[in-house]
mmCIF file of C-alpha atoms in Angstrom:
data_model
loop_
_atom_site.group_PDB
_atom_site.id
_atom_site.type_symbol
_atom_site.label_atom_id
_atom_site.label_comp_id
_atom_site.label_asym_id
_atom_site.label_seq_id
_atom_site.Cartn_x
_atom_site.Cartn_y
_atom_site.Cartn_z
ATOM 1 C CA UNK A 1 122.136 69.287 174.307
ATOM 2 C CA UNK A 2 119.681 71.607 176.368
ATOM 3 C CA UNK A 3 119.094 70.412 179.974
ATOM 4 C CA UNK A 4 115.508 70.341 179.744
ATOM 5 C CA UNK A 5 115.529 68.280 176.343
ATOM 6 C CA UNK A 6 118.165 65.965 177.765
ATOM 7 C CA UNK A 7 115.919 65.191 181.072
ATOM 8 C CA UNK A 8 112.792 64.753 178.661
ATOM 9 C CA UNK A 9 114.468 62.172 176.642
ATOM 10 C CA UNK A 10 115.843 60.165 179.734
ATOM 11 C CA UNK A 11 112.692 60.162 181.196
ATOM 12 C CA UNK A 12 111.024 59.117 178.380
ATOM 13 C CA UNK A 13 113.490 56.347 177.132
ATOM 14 C CA UNK A 14 113.985 55.065 180.561
ATOM 15 C CA UNK A 15 110.264 53.865 181.049
ATOM 16 C CA UNK A 16 110.343 52.249 177.702
ATOM 17 C CA UNK A 17 111.734 48.969 175.883
ATOM 18 C CA UNK A 18 113.093 50.158 172.648
ATOM 19 C CA UNK A 19 115.477 48.890 170.283
ATOM 20 C CA UNK A 20 119.171 50.768 169.970
ATOM 21 C CA UNK A 21 117.995 52.152 166.788
ATOM 22 C CA UNK A 22 114.617 53.565 167.929
ATOM 23 C CA UNK A 23 116.569 55.317 171.000
ATOM 24 C CA UNK A 24 118.976 56.886 168.287
ATOM 25 C CA UNK A 25 116.059 58.134 166.170
ATOM 26 C CA UNK A 26 114.887 59.897 169.150
ATOM 27 C CA UNK A 27 118.174 61.348 169.899
ATOM 28 C CA UNK A 28 118.606 62.568 166.438
ATOM 29 C CA UNK A 29 115.091 64.527 166.319
ATOM 30 C CA UNK A 30 115.733 66.136 169.720
ATOM 31 C CA UNK A 31 119.297 67.400 168.104
ATOM 32 C CA UNK A 32 117.842 68.353 164.926
ATOM 33 C CA UNK A 33 115.105 70.256 166.753
ATOM 34 C CA UNK A 34 117.706 72.154 168.804
ATOM 35 C CA UNK A 35 119.889 72.610 165.496
ATOM 36 C CA UNK A 36 117.025 74.404 163.805
ATOM 37 C CA UNK A 37 115.027 76.063 166.497
ATOM 38 C CA UNK A 38 117.260 75.968 169.574
ATOM 39 C CA UNK A 39 114.665 75.681 172.146
ATOM 40 C CA UNK A 40 113.304 72.723 174.510
ATOM 41 C CA UNK A 41 110.863 70.592 173.272
ATOM 42 C CA UNK A 42 108.457 70.640 176.029
ATOM 43 C CA UNK A 43 108.347 74.691 175.382
ATOM 44 C CA UNK A 44 107.971 74.937 172.079
ATOM 45 C CA UNK A 45 104.731 76.059 170.794
ATOM 46 C CA UNK A 46 102.818 75.570 167.081
ATOM 47 C CA UNK A 47 105.019 78.235 165.384
ATOM 48 C CA UNK A 48 108.438 76.513 166.462
ATOM 49 C CA UNK A 49 107.217 73.342 165.067
ATOM 50 C CA UNK A 50 105.748 74.535 161.945
ATOM 51 C CA UNK A 51 109.172 76.852 161.402
ATOM 52 C CA UNK A 52 110.966 73.568 162.143
ATOM 53 C CA UNK A 53 109.302 71.717 159.487
ATOM 54 C CA UNK A 54 109.519 74.587 156.861
ATOM 55 C CA UNK A 55 113.320 74.539 157.607
ATOM 56 C CA UNK A 56 113.903 70.771 156.951
ATOM 57 C CA UNK A 57 111.654 70.766 153.915
ATOM 58 C CA UNK A 58 114.012 73.428 152.519
ATOM 59 C CA UNK A 59 116.985 70.737 152.967
ATOM 60 C CA UNK A 60 117.644 67.582 151.556
ATOM 61 C CA UNK A 61 115.591 65.805 154.145
ATOM 62 C CA UNK A 62 113.694 62.309 153.072
ATOM 63 C CA UNK A 63 110.142 62.892 153.933
ATOM 64 C CA UNK A 64 110.181 59.792 155.889
ATOM 65 C CA UNK A 65 113.080 61.534 157.743
ATOM 66 C CA UNK A 66 111.107 64.540 158.767
ATOM 67 C CA UNK A 67 107.878 62.191 159.383
ATOM 68 C CA UNK A 68 110.082 59.868 161.726
ATOM 69 C CA UNK A 69 111.757 63.145 163.190
ATOM 70 C CA UNK A 70 108.330 64.742 163.814
ATOM 71 C CA UNK A 71 106.605 61.665 165.390
ATOM 72 C CA UNK A 72 109.432 61.332 167.950
ATOM 73 C CA UNK A 73 109.042 64.915 168.897
ATOM 74 C CA UNK A 74 105.275 64.706 168.956
ATOM 75 C CA UNK A 75 105.568 61.555 171.205
ATOM 76 C CA UNK A 76 107.969 63.368 173.562
ATOM 77 C CA UNK A 77 105.709 66.486 173.490
ATOM 78 C CA UNK A 78 102.753 64.556 174.820
ATOM 79 C CA UNK A 79 104.895 62.918 177.536
ATOM 80 C CA UNK A 80 105.662 66.128 178.895
ATOM 81 C CA UNK A 81 101.883 67.376 178.857
ATOM 82 C CA UNK A 82 100.875 64.117 180.803
ATOM 83 C CA UNK A 83 104.103 64.901 183.241
ATOM 84 C CA UNK A 84 102.340 68.172 184.023
ATOM 85 C CA UNK A 85 99.203 66.988 185.039
ATOM 86 C CA UNK A 86 97.190 66.402 181.724
ATOM 87 C CA UNK A 87 95.175 63.357 180.822
ATOM 88 C CA UNK A 88 96.149 61.472 177.696
ATOM 89 C CA UNK A 89 93.100 62.898 175.628
ATOM 90 C CA UNK A 90 93.976 66.453 176.955
ATOM 91 C CA UNK A 91 97.752 65.831 175.957
ATOM 92 C CA UNK A 92 96.831 64.130 172.543
ATOM 93 C CA UNK A 93 94.563 67.057 171.782
ATOM 94 C CA UNK A 94 97.277 69.857 172.742
ATOM 95 C CA UNK A 95 99.934 67.967 170.507
ATOM 96 C CA UNK A 96 97.518 67.790 167.628
ATOM 97 C CA UNK A 97 97.133 71.764 167.867
ATOM 98 C CA UNK A 98 101.114 72.330 168.427
ATOM 99 C CA UNK A 99 101.892 70.179 165.485
ATOM 100 C CA UNK A 100 98.764 71.172 162.766
ATOM 101 C CA UNK A 101 101.994 72.867 160.802
ATOM 102 C CA UNK A 102 103.376 69.233 160.347
ATOM 103 C CA UNK A 103 101.577 67.436 157.664
ATOM 104 C CA UNK A 104 102.275 63.820 158.590
ATOM 105 C CA UNK A 105 99.529 62.377 156.560
ATOM 106 C CA UNK A 106 101.358 64.136 153.301
ATOM 107 C CA UNK A 107 105.098 63.344 154.315
ATOM 108 C CA UNK A 108 104.025 59.582 154.961
ATOM 109 C CA UNK A 109 102.329 59.430 151.565
ATOM 110 C CA UNK A 110 105.623 60.865 149.944
ATOM 111 C CA UNK A 111 107.565 58.855 151.717
ATOM 112 C CA UNK A 112 105.858 55.563 149.956
ATOM 113 C CA UNK A 113 106.333 57.570 146.897
ATOM 114 C CA UNK A 114 110.331 57.728 147.491
ATOM 115 C CA UNK A 115 110.646 54.215 148.390
ATOM 116 C CA UNK A 116 109.059 52.807 144.874
ATOM 117 C CA UNK A 117 110.627 56.303 142.726
ATOM 118 C CA UNK A 118 113.749 53.904 141.807
ATOM 119 C CA UNK A 119 111.626 51.149 140.162
ATOM 120 C CA UNK A 120 109.988 54.006 138.145
ATOM 121 C CA UNK A 121 112.805 54.696 136.535
ATOM 122 C CA UNK A 122 112.903 53.940 132.447
ATOM 123 C CA UNK A 123 116.086 52.268 131.443
ATOM 124 C CA UNK A 124 117.677 53.049 128.264
ATOM 125 C CA UNK A 125 116.940 49.654 126.801
ATOM 126 C CA UNK A 126 113.195 50.371 127.436
ATOM 127 C CA UNK A 127 113.505 53.738 125.915
ATOM 128 C CA UNK A 128 114.924 52.605 122.725
ATOM 129 C CA UNK A 129 112.383 49.567 122.612
ATOM 130 C CA UNK A 130 109.964 52.213 122.598
ATOM 131 C CA UNK A 131 111.267 54.212 119.762
ATOM 132 C CA UNK A 132 111.924 51.333 117.686
ATOM 133 C CA UNK A 133 108.572 49.783 118.486
ATOM 134 C CA UNK A 134 106.439 52.862 117.629
ATOM 135 C CA UNK A 135 106.088 53.272 113.749
ATOM 136 C CA UNK A 136 104.346 56.462 113.433
ATOM 137 C CA UNK A 137 106.706 59.537 113.476
ATOM 138 C CA UNK A 138 104.099 61.460 115.788
ATOM 139 C CA UNK A 139 104.402 58.716 118.447
ATOM 140 C CA UNK A 140 108.435 58.720 118.283
ATOM 141 C CA UNK A 141 108.351 62.409 118.685
ATOM 142 C CA UNK A 142 106.137 62.566 121.391
ATOM 143 C CA UNK A 143 107.950 60.159 123.370
ATOM 144 C CA UNK A 144 111.374 61.596 122.632
ATOM 145 C CA UNK A 145 109.755 65.250 123.467
ATOM 146 C CA UNK A 146 108.338 63.879 126.719
ATOM 147 C CA UNK A 147 111.233 62.275 127.901
ATOM 148 C CA UNK A 148 114.067 64.873 127.299
ATOM 149 C CA UNK A 149 111.696 67.770 127.943
ATOM 150 C CA UNK A 150 110.620 66.239 131.430
ATOM 151 C CA UNK A 151 107.373 68.359 130.682
ATOM 152 C CA UNK A 152 103.991 66.885 132.307
ATOM 153 C CA UNK A 153 102.070 65.353 129.662
ATOM 154 C CA UNK A 154 99.284 68.403 129.720
ATOM 155 C CA UNK A 155 101.916 70.998 129.221
ATOM 156 C CA UNK A 156 103.021 68.502 125.883
ATOM 157 C CA UNK A 157 99.361 68.141 124.610
ATOM 158 C CA UNK A 158 99.089 71.873 124.661
ATOM 159 C CA UNK A 159 101.997 72.958 122.447
ATOM 160 C CA UNK A 160 101.301 74.507 119.334
ATOM 161 C CA UNK A 161 103.532 74.691 116.436
ATOM 162 C CA UNK A 162 104.478 78.167 117.055
ATOM 163 C CA UNK A 163 106.004 77.338 120.518
ATOM 164 C CA UNK A 164 108.732 75.546 118.672
ATOM 165 C CA UNK A 165 111.658 77.427 117.446
ATOM 166 C CA UNK A 166 114.481 75.531 115.780
ATOM 167 C CA UNK A 167 118.060 76.475 116.070
ATOM 168 C CA UNK A 168 121.808 75.590 114.601
ATOM 169 C CA UNK A 169 122.846 73.806 117.798
ATOM 170 C CA UNK A 170 119.552 73.145 119.788
ATOM 171 C CA UNK A 171 115.595 73.557 119.464
ATOM 172 C CA UNK A 172 113.308 75.352 122.275
ATOM 173 C CA UNK A 173 109.808 74.624 123.112
ATOM 174 C CA UNK A 174 107.826 77.612 125.156
ATOM 175 C CA UNK A 175 105.878 75.532 127.505
ATOM 176 C CA UNK A 176 102.819 76.941 129.779
ATOM 177 C CA UNK A 177 102.491 74.925 132.841
ATOM 178 C CA UNK A 178 101.366 75.511 136.588
ATOM 179 C CA UNK A 179 104.259 78.005 137.150
ATOM 180 C CA UNK A 180 103.654 80.252 133.984
ATOM 181 C CA UNK A 181 105.623 80.176 130.722
ATOM 182 C CA UNK A 182 108.996 78.395 130.461
ATOM 183 C CA UNK A 183 111.713 77.517 127.725
ATOM 184 C CA UNK A 184 112.884 74.048 127.607
ATOM 185 C CA UNK A 185 115.738 73.271 125.246
ATOM 186 C CA UNK A 186 115.837 69.951 123.276
ATOM 187 C CA UNK A 187 118.711 68.521 121.216
ATOM 188 C CA UNK A 188 118.227 64.498 121.252
ATOM 189 C CA UNK A 189 114.375 64.448 120.326
ATOM 190 C CA UNK A 190 114.856 67.237 117.767
ATOM 191 C CA UNK A 191 115.312 64.615 114.846
ATOM 192 C CA UNK A 192 112.169 62.879 115.632
ATOM 193 C CA UNK A 193 110.372 66.302 115.662
ATOM 194 C CA UNK A 194 111.359 67.270 112.434
ATOM 195 C CA UNK A 195 110.589 63.731 111.053
ATOM 196 C CA UNK A 196 106.852 64.475 112.437
ATOM 197 C CA UNK A 197 106.380 68.106 111.218
ATOM 198 C CA UNK A 198 107.633 66.785 107.636
ATOM 199 C CA UNK A 199 104.382 65.134 107.533
ATOM 200 C CA UNK A 200 102.300 67.067 110.054
ATOM 201 C CA UNK A 201 98.728 67.600 108.440
ATOM 202 C CA UNK A 202 98.338 71.212 109.609
ATOM 203 C CA UNK A 203 101.548 73.323 108.980
ATOM 204 C CA UNK A 204 99.696 76.768 110.551
ATOM 205 C CA UNK A 205 101.639 78.365 113.370
ATOM 206 C CA UNK A 206 98.476 78.232 115.568
ATOM 207 C CA UNK A 207 97.629 74.209 115.058
ATOM 208 C CA UNK A 208 98.391 71.860 117.940
ATOM 209 C CA UNK A 209 101.778 70.648 117.703
ATOM 210 C CA UNK A 210 100.548 67.030 118.469
ATOM 211 C CA UNK A 211 97.362 66.072 116.755
ATOM 212 C CA UNK A 212 95.233 63.464 115.556
ATOM 213 C CA UNK A 213 92.707 63.804 112.629
ATOM 214 C CA UNK A 214 89.297 63.258 112.794
ATOM 215 C CA UNK A 215 86.554 63.274 110.308
ATOM 216 C CA UNK A 216 88.778 65.610 108.147
ATOM 217 C CA UNK A 217 89.550 67.888 111.012
ATOM 218 C CA UNK A 218 92.612 68.394 112.706
ATOM 219 C CA UNK A 219 92.307 68.276 116.721
ATOM 220 C CA UNK A 220 94.959 67.963 119.277
ATOM 221 C CA UNK A 221 95.970 65.056 120.753
ATOM 222 C CA UNK A 222 93.943 63.934 123.789
ATOM 223 C CA UNK A 223 95.464 62.357 127.075
ATOM 224 C CA UNK A 224 93.434 59.190 126.674
ATOM 225 C CA UNK A 225 94.822 58.716 123.282
ATOM 226 C CA UNK A 226 98.479 59.308 124.204
ATOM 227 C CA UNK A 227 97.913 56.855 127.315
ATOM 228 C CA UNK A 228 96.501 54.304 124.811
ATOM 229 C CA UNK A 229 99.474 54.511 122.276
ATOM 230 C CA UNK A 230 101.966 54.078 125.227
ATOM 231 C CA UNK A 231 100.014 50.850 126.200
ATOM 232 C CA UNK A 232 99.396 49.395 122.940
ATOM 233 C CA UNK A 233 103.322 50.087 121.882
ATOM 234 C CA UNK A 234 104.592 48.408 125.496
ATOM 235 C CA UNK A 235 102.226 45.421 124.721
ATOM 236 C CA UNK A 236 103.874 44.924 121.633
ATOM 237 C CA UNK A 237 107.143 45.442 122.568
ATOM 238 C CA UNK A 238 106.598 42.965 125.550
ATOM 239 C CA UNK A 239 107.832 45.373 128.017
ATOM 240 C CA UNK A 240 106.279 46.800 131.296
ATOM 241 C CA UNK A 241 103.773 49.667 130.983
ATOM 242 C CA UNK A 242 105.661 52.891 130.751
ATOM 243 C CA UNK A 243 103.051 55.970 131.310
ATOM 244 C CA UNK A 244 104.253 59.963 130.434
ATOM 245 C CA UNK A 245 105.214 60.395 134.100
ATOM 246 C CA UNK A 246 107.658 57.889 134.288
ATOM 247 C CA UNK A 247 109.608 59.726 131.360
ATOM 248 C CA UNK A 248 109.520 62.962 133.289
ATOM 249 C CA UNK A 249 110.662 61.221 136.580
ATOM 250 C CA UNK A 250 113.441 59.572 134.689
ATOM 251 C CA UNK A 251 114.616 62.691 133.380
ATOM 252 C CA UNK A 252 114.623 64.686 136.094
ATOM 253 C CA UNK A 253 116.455 62.103 138.199
ATOM 254 C CA UNK A 254 118.853 62.132 135.424
ATOM 255 C CA UNK A 255 119.440 65.968 135.644
ATOM 256 C CA UNK A 256 119.695 65.621 139.585
ATOM 257 C CA UNK A 257 122.375 63.032 138.876
ATOM 258 C CA UNK A 258 124.318 64.959 136.750
ATOM 259 C CA UNK A 259 124.984 67.551 139.087
ATOM 260 C CA UNK A 260 121.877 70.184 138.391
ATOM 261 C CA UNK A 261 121.072 72.533 141.387
ATOM 262 C CA UNK A 262 117.671 72.872 143.353
ATOM 263 C CA UNK A 263 117.160 76.114 141.490
ATOM 264 C CA UNK A 264 117.667 75.112 138.322
ATOM 265 C CA UNK A 265 115.916 72.087 138.553
ATOM 266 C CA UNK A 266 112.956 73.798 139.899
ATOM 267 C CA UNK A 267 113.044 76.247 137.133
ATOM 268 C CA UNK A 268 113.321 73.201 134.291
ATOM 269 C CA UNK A 269 110.440 71.057 135.901
ATOM 270 C CA UNK A 270 108.080 74.010 136.423
ATOM 271 C CA UNK A 271 107.835 73.917 140.372
ATOM 272 C CA UNK A 272 107.023 76.671 142.575
ATOM 273 C CA UNK A 273 110.144 78.341 144.692
ATOM 274 C CA UNK A 274 108.862 76.383 147.960
ATOM 275 C CA UNK A 275 108.191 73.242 146.543
ATOM 276 C CA UNK A 276 110.123 70.073 147.864
ATOM 277 C CA UNK A 277 110.088 68.241 144.918
ATOM 278 C CA UNK A 278 113.499 69.007 144.001
ATOM 279 C CA UNK A 279 115.416 68.632 147.211
ATOM 280 C CA UNK A 280 113.445 64.968 146.819
ATOM 281 C CA UNK A 281 114.891 64.509 143.357
ATOM 282 C CA UNK A 282 118.445 65.292 144.661
ATOM 283 C CA UNK A 283 117.992 63.403 147.532
ATOM 284 C CA UNK A 284 117.033 60.334 145.217
ATOM 285 C CA UNK A 285 120.171 61.007 142.947
ATOM 286 C CA UNK A 286 122.315 60.734 146.043
ATOM 287 C CA UNK A 287 125.101 62.508 144.126
ATOM 288 C CA UNK A 288 125.300 65.709 146.573
ATOM 289 C CA UNK A 289 128.382 64.038 148.247
ATOM 290 C CA UNK A 290 129.716 62.080 145.246
ATOM 291 C CA UNK A 291 132.136 64.941 143.633
ATOM 292 C CA UNK A 292 133.185 66.063 147.262
ATOM 293 C CA UNK A 293 134.494 62.687 148.291
ATOM 294 C CA UNK A 294 136.336 61.747 145.152
ATOM 295 C CA UNK A 295 138.114 65.187 145.151
ATOM 296 C CA UNK A 296 138.984 64.816 148.483
ATOM 297 C CA UNK A 297 140.552 61.276 147.496
ATOM 298 C CA UNK A 298 142.626 62.757 144.816
ATOM 299 C CA UNK A 299 140.468 62.591 141.738
ATOM 300 C CA UNK A 300 141.027 65.299 139.316
ATOM 301 C CA UNK A 301 137.741 67.465 139.033
ATOM 302 C CA UNK A 302 138.005 67.344 135.144
ATOM 303 C CA UNK A 303 137.534 63.449 135.433
ATOM 304 C CA UNK A 304 134.663 63.384 138.070
ATOM 305 C CA UNK A 305 132.929 65.972 135.666
ATOM 306 C CA UNK A 306 133.427 63.567 132.672
ATOM 307 C CA UNK A 307 131.867 60.433 134.737
ATOM 308 C CA UNK A 308 128.636 62.451 134.900
ATOM 309 C CA UNK A 309 125.515 60.337 134.041
ATOM 310 C CA UNK A 310 124.779 60.448 130.095
ATOM 311 C CA UNK A 311 121.362 61.018 128.774
ATOM 312 C CA UNK A 312 119.540 57.704 127.821
ATOM 313 C CA UNK A 313 118.627 59.333 124.422
ATOM 314 C CA UNK A 314 121.368 60.354 122.308
ATOM 315 C CA UNK A 315 121.369 61.955 118.520
ATOM 316 C CA UNK A 316 124.027 61.021 116.159
ATOM 317 C CA UNK A 317 125.407 62.822 112.887
ATOM 318 C CA UNK A 318 124.162 62.089 109.567
ATOM 319 C CA UNK A 319 126.957 60.925 107.822
ATOM 320 C CA UNK A 320 125.615 62.601 104.531
ATOM 321 C CA UNK A 321 124.692 66.075 105.681
ATOM 322 C CA UNK A 322 125.847 66.076 109.244
ATOM 323 C CA UNK A 323 122.346 66.944 110.959
ATOM 324 C CA UNK A 324 121.182 65.450 114.077
ATOM 325 C CA UNK A 325 119.357 62.072 113.483
ATOM 326 C CA UNK A 326 118.144 59.587 116.021
ATOM 327 C CA UNK A 327 119.744 56.094 116.888
ATOM 328 C CA UNK A 328 116.694 54.229 115.557
ATOM 329 C CA UNK A 329 115.890 56.069 112.303
ATOM 330 C CA UNK A 330 115.883 54.999 108.915
ATOM 331 C CA UNK A 331 116.127 57.971 107.079
ATOM 332 C CA UNK A 332 117.681 61.332 107.843
ATOM 333 C CA UNK A 333 114.882 63.788 108.629
ATOM 334 C CA UNK A 334 116.798 66.269 107.026
ATOM 335 C CA UNK A 335 118.457 65.090 103.920
ATOM 336 C CA UNK A 336 116.661 61.853 103.115
ATOM 337 C CA UNK A 337 119.789 59.764 103.392
ATOM 338 C CA UNK A 338 119.437 55.950 104.157
ATOM 339 C CA UNK A 339 121.029 55.128 107.777
ATOM 340 C CA UNK A 340 120.528 51.679 108.168
ATOM 341 C CA UNK A 341 123.516 49.855 106.295
ATOM 342 C CA UNK A 342 121.406 46.781 105.542
ATOM 343 C CA UNK A 343 118.560 48.661 103.895
ATOM 344 C CA UNK A 344 121.324 51.120 101.885
ATOM 345 C CA UNK A 345 123.004 47.830 100.962
ATOM 346 C CA UNK A 346 120.060 46.287 100.025
ATOM 347 C CA UNK A 347 118.819 49.381 97.918
ATOM 348 C CA UNK A 348 121.994 49.808 96.398
ATOM 349 C CA UNK A 349 121.648 46.007 95.101
ATOM 350 C CA UNK A 350 118.028 46.760 94.059
ATOM 351 C CA UNK A 351 119.513 50.088 91.961
ATOM 352 C CA UNK A 352 122.255 48.092 90.336
ATOM 353 C CA UNK A 353 119.927 45.309 89.471
ATOM 354 C CA UNK A 354 117.292 47.945 88.081
ATOM 355 C CA UNK A 355 119.957 49.769 86.333
ATOM 356 C CA UNK A 356 121.549 46.387 84.705
ATOM 357 C CA UNK A 357 117.861 45.375 83.880
ATOM 358 C CA UNK A 358 116.996 48.929 82.380
ATOM 359 C CA UNK A 359 120.152 48.830 80.219
ATOM 360 C CA UNK A 360 119.357 45.357 78.895
ATOM 361 C CA UNK A 361 115.743 46.689 77.810
ATOM 362 C CA UNK A 362 117.467 49.893 76.292
ATOM 363 C CA UNK A 363 119.784 47.559 73.887
ATOM 364 C CA UNK A 364 116.543 45.521 73.130
ATOM 365 C CA UNK A 365 114.728 48.659 72.377
ATOM 366 C CA UNK A 366 117.759 49.773 70.029
ATOM 367 C CA UNK A 367 117.432 46.582 68.140
ATOM 368 C CA UNK A 368 113.835 46.659 67.864
ATOM 369 C CA UNK A 369 114.226 50.266 66.641
ATOM 370 C CA UNK A 370 117.012 49.338 63.971
ATOM 371 C CA UNK A 371 114.828 46.289 62.650
ATOM 372 C CA UNK A 372 111.926 48.600 62.578
ATOM 373 C CA UNK A 373 113.925 51.209 60.640
ATOM 374 C CA UNK A 374 115.050 48.492 58.387
ATOM 375 C CA UNK A 375 111.701 47.553 57.582
ATOM 376 C CA UNK A 376 110.443 51.168 56.923
ATOM 377 C CA UNK A 377 113.645 51.712 54.503
ATOM 378 C CA UNK A 378 112.662 48.431 52.566
ATOM 379 C CA UNK A 379 109.252 49.224 52.232
ATOM 380 C CA UNK A 380 110.211 52.875 51.102
ATOM 381 C CA UNK A 381 112.512 51.344 48.620
ATOM 382 C CA UNK A 382 109.817 48.902 47.234
ATOM 383 C CA UNK A 383 107.379 51.741 47.030
ATOM 384 C CA UNK A 384 109.648 53.996 45.109
ATOM 385 C CA UNK A 385 110.431 51.554 42.567
ATOM 386 C CA UNK A 386 106.719 50.776 42.101
ATOM 387 C CA UNK A 387 106.276 54.649 40.998
ATOM 388 C CA UNK A 388 109.049 54.396 38.625
ATOM 389 C CA UNK A 389 107.134 51.853 36.064
ATOM 390 C CA UNK A 390 105.423 52.920 32.820
ATOM 391 C CA UNK A 391 101.720 53.242 32.830
ATOM 392 C CA UNK A 392 99.271 50.739 30.704
ATOM 393 C CA UNK A 393 100.485 48.344 27.848
ATOM 394 C CA UNK A 394 102.086 44.838 27.581
ATOM 395 C CA UNK A 395 105.441 44.229 29.541
ATOM 396 C CA UNK A 396 107.165 44.820 26.542
ATOM 397 C CA UNK A 397 106.363 48.692 26.827
ATOM 398 C CA UNK A 398 108.620 48.390 30.231
ATOM 399 C CA UNK A 399 111.593 47.694 27.900
#
């Protein structure tokens, strides 16, 4: 440690009754500053503290950690200024100028969000319940696409039909967001998207992908309408309220856990290159060390990769056509095959009963036709015999 920092730290801590964890926090903060800036805290200026913050932001440090380190450094800096003869007010004013590049307010807000992030993850049971409870194919499709694409609500609601490109293996959607246009691959939500497009009221390429019909006119689905639909579904299903951002948050956390790198995560989520959000998700996932630790303990890398978290939403193969279908779907959107075993068995029973009833009706109809034909033939024979009788005279004339 730099001698000036060591002396400053000892002088500051010796006159205060702090817990051991607090003392260790100050020590870590100073060592961290030395690691990235290599300078004595008391000799640092605004550009040094700003650069220190930028470097930590590019790493996977939690917002709360940066906030704690920054606060420790600021306290030490104020103490060093007071030791040089500045008053308390003057020292605080100078420290505020020196640390203007460290956004303490934003960091603490972000730290509070991070503390509650784990409670905002949607579970597989909740996602399945949402899809099963939603009745309209449009609502099912938008829930599935919101989750798998991890797009912002506004990005999904602004999609047009032309922005969807179906392929044999996967489907792509072209999204226009804050950082420009990006392409998102879809697999698990494709069956729901196909089912919705089959009944879409406007098939033109420029038509909104997710729409509603108001007074006979097709209009893009609004943000409030989507929020209301999700609220009603959650109330009906008896689960907590799940809003669109929770689906995005869950998917991005899932991708971070699966090993997606910071650059790929930024590109997928539509974040700017200098955004700290990707690092936040990677830290939240807490898996950056998992593979290395397991590999060091002798676990084969193939097994480690096989243990990656699986997505909450999974598609299945239709037993009839092999196309993708959702786990809650009753019919295949590709071929119309009935996927529910109970419904298929019930329909088969009804079909057999209907066929048996039809056969009975056919037999009865044939019997009626046979009798009618016999009556007609009898009537024709009687008519023919009447025609053969002699005209006029007494009955003897007939002989």
